[in-house]
Short mmCIF file of C-alpha atoms in Angstrom, two decimals:
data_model
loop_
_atom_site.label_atom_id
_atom_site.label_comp_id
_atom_site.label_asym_id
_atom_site.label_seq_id
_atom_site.Cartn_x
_atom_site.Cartn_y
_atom_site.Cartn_z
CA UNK I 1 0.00 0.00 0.00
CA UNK I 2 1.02 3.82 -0.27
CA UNK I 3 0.83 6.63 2.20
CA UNK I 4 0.73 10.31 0.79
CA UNK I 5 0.61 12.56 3.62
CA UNK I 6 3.09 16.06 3.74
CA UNK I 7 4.48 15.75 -0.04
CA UNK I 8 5.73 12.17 0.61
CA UNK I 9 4.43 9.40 -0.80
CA UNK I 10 6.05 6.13 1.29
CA UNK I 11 5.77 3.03 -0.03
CA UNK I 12 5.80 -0.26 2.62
CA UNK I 13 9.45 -0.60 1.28
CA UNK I 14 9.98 2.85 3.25
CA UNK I 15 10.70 4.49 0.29
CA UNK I 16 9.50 7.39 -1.31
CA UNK I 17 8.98 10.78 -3.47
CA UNK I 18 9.68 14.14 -1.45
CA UNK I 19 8.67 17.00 -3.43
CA UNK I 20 12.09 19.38 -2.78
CA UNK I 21 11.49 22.46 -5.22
CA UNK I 22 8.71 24.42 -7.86
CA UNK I 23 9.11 26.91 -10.37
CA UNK I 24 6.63 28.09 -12.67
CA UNK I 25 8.04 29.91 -15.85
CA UNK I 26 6.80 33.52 -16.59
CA UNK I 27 8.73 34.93 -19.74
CA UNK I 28 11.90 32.93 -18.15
CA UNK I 29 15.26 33.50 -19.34
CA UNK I 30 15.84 29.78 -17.95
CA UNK I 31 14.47 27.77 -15.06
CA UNK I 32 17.52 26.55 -12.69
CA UNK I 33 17.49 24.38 -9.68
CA UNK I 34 20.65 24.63 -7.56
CA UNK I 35 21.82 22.42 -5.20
CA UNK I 36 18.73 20.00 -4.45
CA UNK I 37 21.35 17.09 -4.82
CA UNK I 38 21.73 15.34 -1.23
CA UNK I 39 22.94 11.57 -2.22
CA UNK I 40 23.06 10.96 1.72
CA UNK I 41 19.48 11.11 1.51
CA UNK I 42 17.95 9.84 -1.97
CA UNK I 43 18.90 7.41 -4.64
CA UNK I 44 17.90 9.24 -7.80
CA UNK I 45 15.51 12.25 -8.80
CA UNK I 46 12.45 13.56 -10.87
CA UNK I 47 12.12 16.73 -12.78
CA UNK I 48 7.76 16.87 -13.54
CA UNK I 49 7.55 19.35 -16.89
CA UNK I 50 4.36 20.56 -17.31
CA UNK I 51 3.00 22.69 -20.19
CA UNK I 52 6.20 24.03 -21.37
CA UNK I 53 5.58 26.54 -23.80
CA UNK I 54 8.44 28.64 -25.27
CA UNK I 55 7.89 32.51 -26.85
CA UNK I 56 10.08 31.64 -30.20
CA UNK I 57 8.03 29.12 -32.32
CA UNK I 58 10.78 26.34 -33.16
CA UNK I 59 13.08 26.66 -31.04
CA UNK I 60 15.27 24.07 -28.97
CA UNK I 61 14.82 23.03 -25.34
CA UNK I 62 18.52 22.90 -23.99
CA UNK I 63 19.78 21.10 -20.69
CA UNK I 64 22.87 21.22 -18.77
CA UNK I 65 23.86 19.96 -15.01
CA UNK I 66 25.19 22.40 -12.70
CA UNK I 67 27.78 22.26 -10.08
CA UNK I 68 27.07 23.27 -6.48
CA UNK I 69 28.90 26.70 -7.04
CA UNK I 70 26.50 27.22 -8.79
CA UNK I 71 27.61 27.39 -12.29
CA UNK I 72 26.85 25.44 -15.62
CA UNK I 73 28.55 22.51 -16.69
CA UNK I 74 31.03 22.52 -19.18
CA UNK I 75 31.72 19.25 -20.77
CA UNK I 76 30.08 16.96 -23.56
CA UNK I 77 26.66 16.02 -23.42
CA UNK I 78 25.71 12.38 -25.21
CA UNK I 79 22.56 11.69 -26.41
CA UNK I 80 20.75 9.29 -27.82
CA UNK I 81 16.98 9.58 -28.65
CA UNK I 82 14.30 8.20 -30.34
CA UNK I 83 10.85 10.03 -31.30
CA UNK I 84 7.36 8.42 -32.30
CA UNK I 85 4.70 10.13 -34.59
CA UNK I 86 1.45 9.48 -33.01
CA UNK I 87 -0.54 11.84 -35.66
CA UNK I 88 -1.74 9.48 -38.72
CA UNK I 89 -0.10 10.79 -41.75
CA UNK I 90 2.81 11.67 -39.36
CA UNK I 91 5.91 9.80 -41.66
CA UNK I 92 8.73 8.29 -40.26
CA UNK I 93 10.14 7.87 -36.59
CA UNK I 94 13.28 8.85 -35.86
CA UNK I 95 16.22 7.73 -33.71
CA UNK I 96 19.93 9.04 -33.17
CA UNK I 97 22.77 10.18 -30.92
CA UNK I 98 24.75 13.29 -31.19
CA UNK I 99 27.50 15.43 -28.98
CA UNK I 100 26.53 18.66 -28.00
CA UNK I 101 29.15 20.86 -25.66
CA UNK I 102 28.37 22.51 -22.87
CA UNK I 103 24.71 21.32 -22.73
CA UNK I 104 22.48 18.49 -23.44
CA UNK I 105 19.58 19.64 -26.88
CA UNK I 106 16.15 18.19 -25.24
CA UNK I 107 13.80 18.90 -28.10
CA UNK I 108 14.00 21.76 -31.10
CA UNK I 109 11.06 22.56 -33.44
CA UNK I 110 8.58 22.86 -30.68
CA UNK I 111 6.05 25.24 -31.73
CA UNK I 112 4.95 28.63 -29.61
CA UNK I 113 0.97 27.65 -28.46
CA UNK I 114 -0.41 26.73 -25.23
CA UNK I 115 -2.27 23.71 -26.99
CA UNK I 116 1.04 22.30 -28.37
CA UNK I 117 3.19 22.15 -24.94
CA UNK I 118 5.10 19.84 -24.17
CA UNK I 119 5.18 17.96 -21.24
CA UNK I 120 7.91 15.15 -19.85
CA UNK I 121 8.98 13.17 -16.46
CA UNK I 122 12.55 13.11 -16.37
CA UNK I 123 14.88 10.94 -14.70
CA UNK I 124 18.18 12.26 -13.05
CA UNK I 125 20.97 9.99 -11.33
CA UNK I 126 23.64 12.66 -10.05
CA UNK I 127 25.76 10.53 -7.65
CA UNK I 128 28.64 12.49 -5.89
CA UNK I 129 31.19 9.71 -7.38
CA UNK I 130 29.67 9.29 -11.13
CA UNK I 131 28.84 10.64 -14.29
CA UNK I 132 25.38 12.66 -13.71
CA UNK I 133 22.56 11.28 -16.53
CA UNK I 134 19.26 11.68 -17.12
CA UNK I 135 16.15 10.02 -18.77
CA UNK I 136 13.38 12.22 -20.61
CA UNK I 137 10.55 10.87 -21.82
CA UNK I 138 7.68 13.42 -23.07
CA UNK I 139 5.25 14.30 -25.68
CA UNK I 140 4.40 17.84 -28.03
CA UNK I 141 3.00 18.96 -30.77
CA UNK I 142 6.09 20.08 -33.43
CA UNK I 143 5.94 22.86 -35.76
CA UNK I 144 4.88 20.68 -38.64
CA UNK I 145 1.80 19.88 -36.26
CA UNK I 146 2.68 16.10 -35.78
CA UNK I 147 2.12 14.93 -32.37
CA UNK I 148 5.33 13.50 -30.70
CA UNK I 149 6.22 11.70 -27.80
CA UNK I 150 10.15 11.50 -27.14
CA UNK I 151 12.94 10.00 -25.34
CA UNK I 152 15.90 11.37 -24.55
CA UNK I 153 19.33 9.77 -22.78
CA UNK I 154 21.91 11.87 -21.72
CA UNK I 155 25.09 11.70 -19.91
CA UNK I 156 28.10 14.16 -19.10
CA UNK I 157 31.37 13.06 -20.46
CA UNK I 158 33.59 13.66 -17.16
CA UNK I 159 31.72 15.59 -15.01
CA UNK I 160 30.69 14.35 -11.55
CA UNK I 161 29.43 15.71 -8.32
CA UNK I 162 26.62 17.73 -10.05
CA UNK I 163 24.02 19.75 -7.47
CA UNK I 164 21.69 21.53 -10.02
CA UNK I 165 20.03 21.59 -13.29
CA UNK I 166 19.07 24.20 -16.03
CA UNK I 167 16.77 24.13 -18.45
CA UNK I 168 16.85 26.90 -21.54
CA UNK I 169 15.98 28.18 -24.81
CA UNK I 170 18.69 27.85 -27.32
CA UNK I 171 16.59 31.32 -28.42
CA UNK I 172 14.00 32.83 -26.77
CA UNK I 173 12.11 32.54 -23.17
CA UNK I 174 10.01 30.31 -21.73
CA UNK I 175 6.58 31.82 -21.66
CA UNK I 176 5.32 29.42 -19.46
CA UNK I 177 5.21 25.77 -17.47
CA UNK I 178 5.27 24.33 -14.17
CA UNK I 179 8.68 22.00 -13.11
CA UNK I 180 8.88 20.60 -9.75
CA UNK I 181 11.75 18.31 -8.65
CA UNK I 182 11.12 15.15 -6.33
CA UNK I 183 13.78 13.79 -4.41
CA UNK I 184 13.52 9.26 -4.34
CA UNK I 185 14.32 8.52 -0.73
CA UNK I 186 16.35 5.73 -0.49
#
């Protein structure tokens, strides 16, 4: 059975979800969450996107990991990612890797309307010893109006330790969304 009482929801294996942070994008240069990262105290985390909508239409969602100074992480991002077309008449799917530097590319081509946002629950493992990752998986509306749901992998190249996150526009604000990050108790 499961508990939910005061933002924790236990689990009879005494685990858990501990809601740690919200932000709610207004014309947002970025939304960042620093130092949130307390390995002592929970095995892994989740970043809740809702209704991300960004001012520029096509435009890419970027990512990078931050470091408890705080300050962006420099290094290469891997990715690998695969995207399904859920709209009939949609045409192919679509699955690669790339190497960004200095940030991770979520999602470009995401167009600028309420109805089309884009939503995701993302995975992040940032142990104090270990390369910080993180699993997206999410759906939108692109600017060719094809529905999409994605997945996204990513991993830093060297970097461990990381306390934070940031996401960004690679142009443009965020006009709006909600993101709230859950700690997993261990």
């Amino acid at each position: 059975g499961a508990l939910i009482k005061d933002n924790l929801l236990a689990s009879s294996a005494g685990g858990g979800l501990v809601k740690l942070a919200t932000a709610t994008a207004s014309d947002s240069a970025a939304i960042t969450f620093d130092n949130f990262v307390d390995n002592s105290v929970y095995a892994s985390y989740l970043l809740y996107v809702e209704n991300h909508v960004v001012a520029s239409d096509t435009t890419n969602l970027d990512f990078t990991f931050r470091t408890s100074a705080p300050a962006d992480i420099s290094d290469d991002y891997y990715t690998a990612y695969y995207e399904r077309k859920v709209k009939s008449g949609a045409g192919s799917d679509a699955e690669g890797k790339e190497t960004t530097t200095d940030f991770g590319s979520v999602w470009g081509s995401q167009t600028n309307t309420v109805a089309d946002s884009l939503s995701a629950t993302v995975m992040l493992q940032m142990p104090d010893s270990g390369l910080a990752r993180c699993h997206w998986d999410g759906s939108l509306k692109n600017s060719s109006d094809v529905w999409m749901w994605i997945r996204r992998d990513m991993i830093t190249d060297s970097v461990t330790g990381c306390k934070g996150i940031k996401l960004f526009q690679r142009s443009g604000n965020i006009t709006s969304g909600v993101y709230t990050i859950y700690g997993v108790k261990k």
